[in-house]
Amino acid sequence: MSALVCILHQGNVVFINQAGVKVLGLGSQLDALGTAFVEFVETDYRFLVEAGWELLAEEEFLPLKLMRRDGTMFEAEIRVRLIPGPEESFLLEARDISKFVRSAEALREREERLQGVLASVAEGIITVDERGVIESSNPAAERMFGHGKGKLVGQHIGQLMGAERREQHQELFNQYLAGSAKLMGRSVESLGFRADGGSFPLEISVSELRHGKGRLFTGILRDISERKENEERIKRLAHHDTLTGLPNRNLLNDRISHALARVRRHGGRMAVLYVDLDKFKPINDTLGHEAGDAVLREVAQRLDHCVRSSDTVSRVGGDEFVVVVEEIGRPGEAAQVARKILEALGTPIAYENHACQVGASIGIAVFPDDGNTMEEVSKAADVAMYRVKHSGRNGYCFYSDSMPVEDLDLAEVPAGG
């Protein structure tokens, strides 16, 4: 009999040859198009396909049991190859090898081959009975949870999930057995616990196997630590300044919005301080951008030490920072923060053999005194900051005041040490 040849996209058949129609006992090619190929795989072998076609593509040939449309089984040998292109598709070839595997030797070789595949895949694969007890595990699962060879067998699956989640997993499992919960065909994220007590984020995909009169469950387990770290890194990059680690404008706007909502609910005031560094440009021009970056990182740390944990320090531009001071009883509390900042920046910042001196022009706006919205308050703080800039720098000014409070004069350029 000629070989079955088909093309799979996202696991579904998008092309099948006439020989394949005959091999699978179909009426025509249309009977296969759009069908998930896993439906032609005997139930006990489906976990191999569910582990991913890309894994099977790494094998030269793989023995498998396939199922014809009328439900009869036959031994097959398949080969899977990735089709290059922008969309992930696979070319699958299969031939009926039933007559070649009827002998005990051929059956033994098939089992050894399957065990070899299980041992080589990166995903952990375990089988669990209806009580939740692990009946088998591959080496990847044992490595993932830090157990020796064969040590997972006999343990309850809940032992791998930690005490806090054990009851939750057991309840979900019981609901599935009772027919009231959907568990198959979807991935669930959880927390795995290693033998040494360490934990890691885990993704679990479960499929059901009929085993005589009972049921077995195959779990495909993936350690998703790297994926979670990448997601967290991307999230942080979207909301934090890469140089200083402070919240960026996106996160600042979100923090101000939430702070305004709290003040509107509970009353009181909040302040926005627009901090623009003085005499920063000469440092960049004289010592270079690396010195400037070092100064900005140090300024960020000093600003952060001037506020409470409930307040926010954000970098919104090259040498521009915004400080949000929440829950102030009177405007004088915002002035106290401004004075702290000026005092903190009064000490020169050491860079290599230089003492870099910066100061700050600080504009202060208070909600609800100086505006009813985030935009109004932020603009008022910006206007107040420019008043300081134009009247001598290194001081602070409230939007409601006409004259800024000035601090000591700055040195004109960074001094060598």
PDB file of C-alpha atoms in Angstrom, residues 79-365:
ATOM      1  CA  ARG A  79       7.838  10.710   9.728  1.00  0.00           C
ATOM      2  CA  VAL A  80       7.229  14.399  10.438  1.00  0.00           C
ATOM      3  CA  ARG A  81       9.088  17.300   8.872  1.00  0.00           C
ATOM      4  CA  LEU A  82       8.748  21.054   9.460  1.00  0.00           C
ATOM      5  CA  ILE A  83       7.815  23.006   6.315  1.00  0.00           C
ATOM      6  CA  PRO A  84       9.861  26.243   6.188  1.00  0.00           C
ATOM      7  CA  GLY A  85       7.765  29.391   6.042  1.00  0.00           C
ATOM      8  CA  PRO A  86       6.195  32.193   8.088  1.00  0.00           C
ATOM      9  CA  GLU A  87       3.432  29.874   9.380  1.00  0.00           C
ATOM     10  CA  GLU A  88       4.324  26.696  11.217  1.00  0.00           C
ATOM     11  CA  SER A  89       3.215  23.724   9.119  1.00  0.00           C
ATOM     12  CA  PHE A  90       4.357  20.100   9.030  1.00  0.00           C
ATOM     13  CA  LEU A  91       4.613  17.425   6.345  1.00  0.00           C
ATOM     14  CA  LEU A  92       3.551  14.029   7.689  1.00  0.00           C
ATOM     15  CA  GLU A  93       4.216  10.694   5.963  1.00  0.00           C
ATOM     16  CA  ALA A  94       2.793   7.452   7.304  1.00  0.00           C
ATOM     17  CA  ARG A  95       2.698   3.870   6.104  1.00  0.00           C
ATOM     18  CA  ASP A  96       0.892   0.809   7.382  1.00  0.00           C
ATOM     19  CA  ILE A  97       3.486  -1.516   8.909  1.00  0.00           C
ATOM     20  CA  SER A  98       1.067  -3.844  10.703  1.00  0.00           C
ATOM     21  CA  LYS A  99       2.455  -6.957   9.053  1.00  0.00           C
ATOM     22  CA  PHE A 100       5.953  -6.059  10.159  1.00  0.00           C
ATOM     23  CA  VAL A 101       5.177  -5.603  13.840  1.00  0.00           C
ATOM     24  CA  ARG A 102       3.108  -8.676  14.535  1.00  0.00           C
ATOM     25  CA  SER A 103       6.080 -10.490  15.933  1.00  0.00           C
ATOM     26  CA  ALA A 104       7.076 -10.068  19.569  1.00  0.00           C
ATOM     27  CA  GLU A 105      10.464  -8.672  18.559  1.00  0.00           C
ATOM     28  CA  ALA A 106       8.929  -5.862  16.523  1.00  0.00           C
ATOM     29  CA  LEU A 107       6.559  -4.990  19.349  1.00  0.00           C
ATOM     30  CA  ARG A 108       9.457  -4.877  21.794  1.00  0.00           C
ATOM     31  CA  GLU A 109      11.406  -2.544  19.517  1.00  0.00           C
ATOM     32  CA  ARG A 110       8.432  -0.242  19.229  1.00  0.00           C
ATOM     33  CA  GLU A 111       8.107   0.015  22.991  1.00  0.00           C
ATOM     34  CA  GLU A 112      11.808   0.703  23.350  1.00  0.00           C
ATOM     35  CA  ARG A 113      11.562   3.397  20.711  1.00  0.00           C
ATOM     36  CA  LEU A 114       8.661   5.041  22.518  1.00  0.00           C
ATOM     37  CA  GLN A 115      10.552   4.907  25.782  1.00  0.00           C
ATOM     38  CA  GLY A 116      13.486   6.545  24.054  1.00  0.00           C
ATOM     39  CA  VAL A 117      11.268   9.378  22.856  1.00  0.00           C
ATOM     40  CA  LEU A 118       9.819   9.822  26.343  1.00  0.00           C
ATOM     41  CA  ALA A 119      13.316   9.940  27.795  1.00  0.00           C
ATOM     42  CA  SER A 120      14.548  12.543  25.306  1.00  0.00           C
ATOM     43  CA  VAL A 121      11.733  15.097  25.323  1.00  0.00           C
ATOM     44  CA  ALA A 122      12.257  18.255  27.377  1.00  0.00           C
ATOM     45  CA  GLU A 123       8.711  18.223  28.781  1.00  0.00           C
ATOM     46  CA  GLY A 124       7.907  16.182  31.826  1.00  0.00           C
ATOM     47  CA  ILE A 125       5.383  13.413  31.142  1.00  0.00           C
ATOM     48  CA  ILE A 126       3.603  11.526  33.908  1.00  0.00           C
ATOM     49  CA  THR A 127       0.647   9.160  34.062  1.00  0.00           C
ATOM     50  CA  VAL A 128      -1.735   9.361  37.006  1.00  0.00           C
ATOM     51  CA  ASP A 129      -4.527   7.006  38.076  1.00  0.00           C
ATOM     52  CA  GLU A 130      -8.014   7.989  39.224  1.00  0.00           C
ATOM     53  CA  ARG A 131      -6.775   8.399  42.814  1.00  0.00           C
ATOM     54  CA  GLY A 132      -4.195  10.948  41.699  1.00  0.00           C
ATOM     55  CA  VAL A 133      -1.287   8.554  42.258  1.00  0.00           C
ATOM     56  CA  ILE A 134       1.605   8.740  39.772  1.00  0.00           C
ATOM     57  CA  GLU A 135       2.062   5.455  37.887  1.00  0.00           C
ATOM     58  CA  SER A 136       4.925   6.463  35.579  1.00  0.00           C
ATOM     59  CA  SER A 137       7.183   9.418  34.820  1.00  0.00           C
ATOM     60  CA  ASN A 138       9.824  10.202  32.257  1.00  0.00           C
ATOM     61  CA  PRO A 139      13.354  11.435  33.128  1.00  0.00           C
ATOM     62  CA  ALA A 140      12.448  15.055  32.319  1.00  0.00           C
ATOM     63  CA  ALA A 141       9.719  15.032  34.987  1.00  0.00           C
ATOM     64  CA  GLU A 142      12.112  13.527  37.526  1.00  0.00           C
ATOM     65  CA  ARG A 143      14.730  16.183  36.762  1.00  0.00           C
ATOM     66  CA  MET A 144      12.144  18.942  36.838  1.00  0.00           C
ATOM     67  CA  PHE A 145      11.069  18.069  40.380  1.00  0.00           C
ATOM     68  CA  GLY A 146      14.522  17.011  41.579  1.00  0.00           C
ATOM     69  CA  HIS A 147      13.677  13.348  42.235  1.00  0.00           C
ATOM     70  CA  GLY A 148      15.806  10.307  41.524  1.00  0.00           C
ATOM     71  CA  LYS A 149      14.932   7.688  38.931  1.00  0.00           C
ATOM     72  CA  GLY A 150      11.602   6.057  39.736  1.00  0.00           C
ATOM     73  CA  LYS A 151      11.068   8.132  42.905  1.00  0.00           C
ATOM     74  CA  LEU A 152       7.978   9.910  41.582  1.00  0.00           C
ATOM     75  CA  VAL A 153       6.081   6.663  41.066  1.00  0.00           C
ATOM     76  CA  GLY A 154       3.666   6.034  43.928  1.00  0.00           C
ATOM     77  CA  GLN A 155       3.513   9.661  45.028  1.00  0.00           C
ATOM     78  CA  HIS A 156       0.266  11.622  44.929  1.00  0.00           C
ATOM     79  CA  ILE A 157       0.257  14.323  42.253  1.00  0.00           C
ATOM     80  CA  GLY A 158      -0.619  16.838  44.975  1.00  0.00           C
ATOM     81  CA  GLN A 159       2.828  16.355  46.523  1.00  0.00           C
ATOM     82  CA  LEU A 160       4.311  18.158  43.528  1.00  0.00           C
ATOM     83  CA  MET A 161       2.025  21.189  43.844  1.00  0.00           C
ATOM     84  CA  GLY A 162       2.697  22.342  47.403  1.00  0.00           C
ATOM     85  CA  ALA A 163       0.473  22.263  50.467  1.00  0.00           C
ATOM     86  CA  GLU A 164      -1.335  25.526  49.666  1.00  0.00           C
ATOM     87  CA  ARG A 165      -2.532  24.335  46.252  1.00  0.00           C
ATOM     88  CA  ARG A 166      -2.908  20.632  46.984  1.00  0.00           C
ATOM     89  CA  GLU A 167      -6.533  20.823  48.118  1.00  0.00           C
ATOM     90  CA  GLN A 168      -7.420  23.109  45.204  1.00  0.00           C
ATOM     91  CA  HIS A 169      -5.993  20.633  42.662  1.00  0.00           C
ATOM     92  CA  GLN A 170      -7.688  17.675  44.365  1.00  0.00           C
ATOM     93  CA  GLU A 171     -11.045  19.460  44.374  1.00  0.00           C
ATOM     94  CA  LEU A 172     -10.734  20.261  40.662  1.00  0.00           C
ATOM     95  CA  PHE A 173      -9.762  16.651  39.952  1.00  0.00           C
ATOM     96  CA  ASN A 174     -12.741  15.338  41.932  1.00  0.00           C
ATOM     97  CA  GLN A 175     -15.080  17.689  40.088  1.00  0.00           C
ATOM     98  CA  TYR A 176     -13.773  16.387  36.774  1.00  0.00           C
ATOM     99  CA  LEU A 177     -14.280  12.759  37.812  1.00  0.00           C
ATOM    100  CA  ALA A 178     -17.841  13.677  38.836  1.00  0.00           C
ATOM    101  CA  GLY A 179     -18.398  15.270  35.426  1.00  0.00           C
ATOM    102  CA  SER A 180     -18.854  18.838  36.701  1.00  0.00           C
ATOM    103  CA  ALA A 181     -15.530  20.401  35.636  1.00  0.00           C
ATOM    104  CA  LYS A 182     -13.641  20.685  32.348  1.00  0.00           C
ATOM    105  CA  LEU A 183     -10.036  19.673  32.738  1.00  0.00           C
ATOM    106  CA  MET A 184      -9.008  18.074  29.457  1.00  0.00           C
ATOM    107  CA  GLY A 185      -7.875  19.970  26.400  1.00  0.00           C
ATOM    108  CA  ARG A 186      -6.584  23.076  28.144  1.00  0.00           C
ATOM    109  CA  SER A 187      -3.389  24.236  29.809  1.00  0.00           C
ATOM    110  CA  VAL A 188      -3.370  25.273  33.449  1.00  0.00           C
ATOM    111  CA  GLU A 189      -0.675  27.305  35.178  1.00  0.00           C
ATOM    112  CA  SER A 190       0.314  26.304  38.689  1.00  0.00           C
ATOM    113  CA  LEU A 191       3.285  26.230  41.033  1.00  0.00           C
ATOM    114  CA  GLY A 192       5.545  23.174  41.164  1.00  0.00           C
ATOM    115  CA  PHE A 193       7.622  22.198  44.195  1.00  0.00           C
ATOM    116  CA  ARG A 194      10.947  20.421  43.939  1.00  0.00           C
ATOM    117  CA  ALA A 195      12.236  17.806  46.340  1.00  0.00           C
ATOM    118  CA  ASP A 196      14.490  20.426  47.980  1.00  0.00           C
ATOM    119  CA  GLY A 197      11.508  22.690  48.692  1.00  0.00           C
ATOM    120  CA  GLY A 198      12.184  25.179  45.884  1.00  0.00           C
ATOM    121  CA  SER A 199       9.252  26.253  43.717  1.00  0.00           C
ATOM    122  CA  PHE A 200       8.854  27.178  40.055  1.00  0.00           C
ATOM    123  CA  PRO A 201       5.996  28.215  37.721  1.00  0.00           C
ATOM    124  CA  LEU A 202       4.510  25.218  35.973  1.00  0.00           C
ATOM    125  CA  GLU A 203       2.188  24.669  33.010  1.00  0.00           C
ATOM    126  CA  ILE A 204       0.122  21.468  32.960  1.00  0.00           C
ATOM    127  CA  SER A 205      -1.756  19.907  30.044  1.00  0.00           C
ATOM    128  CA  VAL A 206      -3.840  16.832  30.885  1.00  0.00           C
ATOM    129  CA  SER A 207      -5.362  14.180  28.621  1.00  0.00           C
ATOM    130  CA  GLU A 208      -7.393  11.124  29.555  1.00  0.00           C
ATOM    131  CA  LEU A 209      -6.528   7.540  28.584  1.00  0.00           C
ATOM    132  CA  ARG A 210      -8.907   4.601  28.783  1.00  0.00           C
ATOM    133  CA  HIS A 211      -7.072   1.739  30.414  1.00  0.00           C
ATOM    134  CA  GLY A 212      -9.225  -1.358  30.381  1.00  0.00           C
ATOM    135  CA  LYS A 213     -12.209  -0.558  32.609  1.00  0.00           C
ATOM    136  CA  GLY A 214     -10.366   2.229  34.407  1.00  0.00           C
ATOM    137  CA  ARG A 215      -8.962   5.585  33.451  1.00  0.00           C
ATOM    138  CA  LEU A 216      -5.458   6.967  33.384  1.00  0.00           C
ATOM    139  CA  PHE A 217      -4.458  10.583  32.968  1.00  0.00           C
ATOM    140  CA  THR A 218      -1.375  11.792  31.157  1.00  0.00           C
ATOM    141  CA  GLY A 219       0.073  15.108  32.259  1.00  0.00           C
ATOM    142  CA  ILE A 220       2.524  17.071  30.126  1.00  0.00           C
ATOM    143  CA  LEU A 221       4.475  19.369  32.452  1.00  0.00           C
ATOM    144  CA  ARG A 222       6.502  22.402  31.402  1.00  0.00           C
ATOM    145  CA  ASP A 223       8.761  24.550  33.566  1.00  0.00           C
ATOM    146  CA  ILE A 224       7.804  28.062  32.421  1.00  0.00           C
ATOM    147  CA  SER A 225      10.265  29.971  34.639  1.00  0.00           C
ATOM    148  CA  GLU A 226      12.064  31.510  31.655  1.00  0.00           C
ATOM    149  CA  ARG A 227       8.806  32.539  30.003  1.00  0.00           C
ATOM    150  CA  LYS A 228       7.574  34.179  33.213  1.00  0.00           C
ATOM    151  CA  GLU A 229      10.889  35.996  33.658  1.00  0.00           C
ATOM    152  CA  ASN A 230      10.681  37.309  30.091  1.00  0.00           C
ATOM    153  CA  GLU A 231       7.085  38.448  30.627  1.00  0.00           C
ATOM    154  CA  GLU A 232       8.077  40.235  33.823  1.00  0.00           C
ATOM    155  CA  ARG A 233      11.066  41.831  32.072  1.00  0.00           C
ATOM    156  CA  ILE A 234       8.877  43.091  29.217  1.00  0.00           C
ATOM    157  CA  LYS A 235       6.304  44.393  31.692  1.00  0.00           C
ATOM    158  CA  ARG A 236       9.028  46.206  33.638  1.00  0.00           C
ATOM    159  CA  LEU A 237      10.501  47.733  30.478  1.00  0.00           C
ATOM    160  CA  ALA A 238       7.066  49.076  29.585  1.00  0.00           C
ATOM    161  CA  HIS A 239       6.642  50.804  32.957  1.00  0.00           C
ATOM    162  CA  HIS A 240      10.152  51.657  34.170  1.00  0.00           C
ATOM    163  CA  ASP A 241      13.031  53.820  33.034  1.00  0.00           C
ATOM    164  CA  THR A 242      15.878  51.615  31.814  1.00  0.00           C
ATOM    165  CA  LEU A 243      18.659  53.860  33.184  1.00  0.00           C
ATOM    166  CA  THR A 244      17.440  54.522  36.731  1.00  0.00           C
ATOM    167  CA  GLY A 245      14.849  51.792  37.273  1.00  0.00           C
ATOM    168  CA  LEU A 246      12.318  54.440  38.343  1.00  0.00           C
ATOM    169  CA  PRO A 247       8.706  54.402  37.069  1.00  0.00           C
ATOM    170  CA  ASN A 248       8.437  56.025  33.636  1.00  0.00           C
ATOM    171  CA  ARG A 249       5.722  58.408  32.433  1.00  0.00           C
ATOM    172  CA  ASN A 250       3.282  55.559  31.682  1.00  0.00           C
ATOM    173  CA  LEU A 251       3.432  54.192  35.217  1.00  0.00           C
ATOM    174  CA  LEU A 252       3.514  57.725  36.678  1.00  0.00           C
ATOM    175  CA  ASN A 253       0.237  58.648  34.974  1.00  0.00           C
ATOM    176  CA  ASP A 254      -1.320  55.468  36.310  1.00  0.00           C
ATOM    177  CA  ARG A 255      -0.079  56.213  39.855  1.00  0.00           C
ATOM    178  CA  ILE A 256      -1.363  59.815  39.724  1.00  0.00           C
ATOM    179  CA  SER A 257      -4.760  58.634  38.476  1.00  0.00           C
ATOM    180  CA  HIS A 258      -5.086  56.173  41.349  1.00  0.00           C
ATOM    181  CA  ALA A 259      -3.879  58.745  43.875  1.00  0.00           C
ATOM    182  CA  LEU A 260      -6.422  61.287  42.640  1.00  0.00           C
ATOM    183  CA  ALA A 261      -9.191  58.679  42.913  1.00  0.00           C
ATOM    184  CA  ARG A 262      -8.231  57.953  46.528  1.00  0.00           C
ATOM    185  CA  VAL A 263      -8.187  61.659  47.431  1.00  0.00           C
ATOM    186  CA  ARG A 264     -11.589  62.165  45.823  1.00  0.00           C
ATOM    187  CA  ARG A 265     -13.004  59.258  47.842  1.00  0.00           C
ATOM    188  CA  HIS A 266     -11.445  60.028  51.195  1.00  0.00           C
ATOM    189  CA  GLY A 267     -10.695  63.752  51.027  1.00  0.00           C
ATOM    190  CA  GLY A 268      -7.407  65.479  51.800  1.00  0.00           C
ATOM    191  CA  ARG A 269      -4.711  66.617  49.401  1.00  0.00           C
ATOM    192  CA  MET A 270      -1.897  65.293  47.261  1.00  0.00           C
ATOM    193  CA  ALA A 271       1.054  67.107  45.698  1.00  0.00           C
ATOM    194  CA  VAL A 272       2.956  66.787  42.429  1.00  0.00           C
ATOM    195  CA  LEU A 273       6.551  68.041  42.393  1.00  0.00           C
ATOM    196  CA  TYR A 274       8.193  68.680  39.019  1.00  0.00           C
ATOM    197  CA  VAL A 275      11.970  68.404  39.571  1.00  0.00           C
ATOM    198  CA  ASP A 276      14.297  69.707  36.842  1.00  0.00           C
ATOM    199  CA  LEU A 277      18.014  69.362  37.530  1.00  0.00           C
ATOM    200  CA  ASP A 278      20.202  72.490  37.448  1.00  0.00           C
ATOM    201  CA  LYS A 279      23.747  72.529  36.064  1.00  0.00           C
ATOM    202  CA  PHE A 280      23.429  69.018  34.680  1.00  0.00           C
ATOM    203  CA  LYS A 281      24.351  69.886  31.073  1.00  0.00           C
ATOM    204  CA  PRO A 282      27.936  70.991  31.967  1.00  0.00           C
ATOM    205  CA  ILE A 283      28.546  67.526  33.452  1.00  0.00           C
ATOM    206  CA  ASN A 284      27.559  65.861  30.185  1.00  0.00           C
ATOM    207  CA  ASP A 285      29.550  68.368  28.130  1.00  0.00           C
ATOM    208  CA  THR A 286      32.657  68.250  30.320  1.00  0.00           C
ATOM    209  CA  LEU A 287      32.834  64.630  31.495  1.00  0.00           C
ATOM    210  CA  GLY A 288      30.732  62.799  28.889  1.00  0.00           C
ATOM    211  CA  HIS A 289      27.454  60.905  28.856  1.00  0.00           C
ATOM    212  CA  GLU A 290      28.725  58.060  31.016  1.00  0.00           C
ATOM    213  CA  ALA A 291      29.281  60.570  33.800  1.00  0.00           C
ATOM    214  CA  GLY A 292      25.847  62.029  33.155  1.00  0.00           C
ATOM    215  CA  ASP A 293      24.247  58.591  33.396  1.00  0.00           C
ATOM    216  CA  ALA A 294      26.084  57.897  36.671  1.00  0.00           C
ATOM    217  CA  VAL A 295      24.852  61.213  38.091  1.00  0.00           C
ATOM    218  CA  LEU A 296      21.254  60.505  37.040  1.00  0.00           C
ATOM    219  CA  ARG A 297      21.338  57.088  38.722  1.00  0.00           C
ATOM    220  CA  GLU A 298      22.637  58.636  41.942  1.00  0.00           C
ATOM    221  CA  VAL A 299      20.043  61.445  41.784  1.00  0.00           C
ATOM    222  CA  ALA A 300      17.300  58.829  41.355  1.00  0.00           C
ATOM    223  CA  GLN A 301      18.443  57.043  44.530  1.00  0.00           C
ATOM    224  CA  ARG A 302      18.654  60.265  46.516  1.00  0.00           C
ATOM    225  CA  LEU A 303      15.176  61.365  45.410  1.00  0.00           C
ATOM    226  CA  ASP A 304      13.779  57.966  46.360  1.00  0.00           C
ATOM    227  CA  HIS A 305      15.221  58.356  49.873  1.00  0.00           C
ATOM    228  CA  CYS A 306      13.402  61.687  50.290  1.00  0.00           C
ATOM    229  CA  VAL A 307       9.898  60.238  50.102  1.00  0.00           C
ATOM    230  CA  ARG A 308       7.757  57.623  51.796  1.00  0.00           C
ATOM    231  CA  SER A 309       7.160  54.159  50.363  1.00  0.00           C
ATOM    232  CA  SER A 310       3.610  55.205  49.436  1.00  0.00           C
ATOM    233  CA  ASP A 311       4.912  58.097  47.289  1.00  0.00           C
ATOM    234  CA  THR A 312       6.258  57.865  43.735  1.00  0.00           C
ATOM    235  CA  VAL A 313       9.472  59.138  42.162  1.00  0.00           C
ATOM    236  CA  SER A 314       9.480  59.000  38.358  1.00  0.00           C
ATOM    237  CA  ARG A 315      11.922  59.957  35.613  1.00  0.00           C
ATOM    238  CA  VAL A 316      10.022  61.576  32.747  1.00  0.00           C
ATOM    239  CA  GLY A 317      12.838  63.058  30.636  1.00  0.00           C
ATOM    240  CA  GLY A 318      16.594  63.467  30.337  1.00  0.00           C
ATOM    241  CA  ASP A 319      17.127  65.308  33.634  1.00  0.00           C
ATOM    242  CA  GLU A 320      13.489  65.722  34.625  1.00  0.00           C
ATOM    243  CA  PHE A 321      11.790  63.913  37.492  1.00  0.00           C
ATOM    244  CA  VAL A 322       8.291  63.986  38.952  1.00  0.00           C
ATOM    245  CA  VAL A 323       7.511  63.208  42.588  1.00  0.00           C
ATOM    246  CA  VAL A 324       3.964  62.374  43.704  1.00  0.00           C
ATOM    247  CA  VAL A 325       3.381  62.914  47.422  1.00  0.00           C
ATOM    248  CA  GLU A 326       0.135  61.312  48.559  1.00  0.00           C
ATOM    249  CA  GLU A 327      -2.117  62.073  51.512  1.00  0.00           C
ATOM    250  CA  ILE A 328      -0.736  65.380  52.724  1.00  0.00           C
ATOM    251  CA  GLY A 329      -2.644  67.311  55.358  1.00  0.00           C
ATOM    252  CA  ARG A 330      -1.331  70.716  54.312  1.00  0.00           C
ATOM    253  CA  PRO A 331       0.812  72.161  51.498  1.00  0.00           C
ATOM    254  CA  GLY A 332       3.705  72.655  53.914  1.00  0.00           C
ATOM    255  CA  GLU A 333       4.333  68.901  53.841  1.00  0.00           C
ATOM    256  CA  ALA A 334       5.077  69.136  50.114  1.00  0.00           C
ATOM    257  CA  ALA A 335       7.483  72.010  50.799  1.00  0.00           C
ATOM    258  CA  GLN A 336       9.237  69.814  53.361  1.00  0.00           C
ATOM    259  CA  VAL A 337       9.811  67.161  50.671  1.00  0.00           C
ATOM    260  CA  ALA A 338      11.169  69.835  48.307  1.00  0.00           C
ATOM    261  CA  ARG A 339      13.619  71.026  50.956  1.00  0.00           C
ATOM    262  CA  LYS A 340      14.744  67.424  51.556  1.00  0.00           C
ATOM    263  CA  ILE A 341      15.429  67.047  47.844  1.00  0.00           C
ATOM    264  CA  LEU A 342      17.444  70.254  47.672  1.00  0.00           C
ATOM    265  CA  GLU A 343      19.410  69.212  50.734  1.00  0.00           C
ATOM    266  CA  ALA A 344      20.024  65.698  49.316  1.00  0.00           C
ATOM    267  CA  LEU A 345      21.330  67.159  46.072  1.00  0.00           C
ATOM    268  CA  GLY A 346      23.523  69.639  47.918  1.00  0.00           C
ATOM    269  CA  THR A 347      26.205  67.006  48.441  1.00  0.00           C
ATOM    270  CA  PRO A 348      28.380  66.609  45.319  1.00  0.00           C
ATOM    271  CA  ILE A 349      28.149  63.311  43.436  1.00  0.00           C
ATOM    272  CA  ALA A 350      31.463  61.540  43.034  1.00  0.00           C
ATOM    273  CA  TYR A 351      32.338  60.261  39.574  1.00  0.00           C
ATOM    274  CA  GLU A 352      35.821  58.840  39.183  1.00  0.00           C
ATOM    275  CA  ASN A 353      38.055  61.760  40.334  1.00  0.00           C
ATOM    276  CA  HIS A 354      35.391  64.450  39.956  1.00  0.00           C
ATOM    277  CA  ALA A 355      32.835  65.956  42.322  1.00  0.00           C
ATOM    278  CA  CYS A 356      29.739  66.665  40.231  1.00  0.00           C
ATOM    279  CA  GLN A 357      27.476  69.339  41.687  1.00  0.00           C
ATOM    280  CA  VAL A 358      23.835  69.567  40.656  1.00  0.00           C
ATOM    281  CA  GLY A 359      20.783  71.250  42.101  1.00  0.00           C
ATOM    282  CA  ALA A 360      17.120  71.336  41.246  1.00  0.00           C
ATOM    283  CA  SER A 361      14.348  73.706  40.261  1.00  0.00           C
ATOM    284  CA  ILE A 362      11.184  72.291  41.824  1.00  0.00           C
ATOM    285  CA  GLY A 363       7.625  73.283  40.934  1.00  0.00           C
ATOM    286  CA  ILE A 364       4.845  72.163  43.294  1.00  0.00           C
ATOM    287  CA  ALA A 365       1.128  71.833  42.547  1.00  0.00           C
TER     288      ALA A 365
END
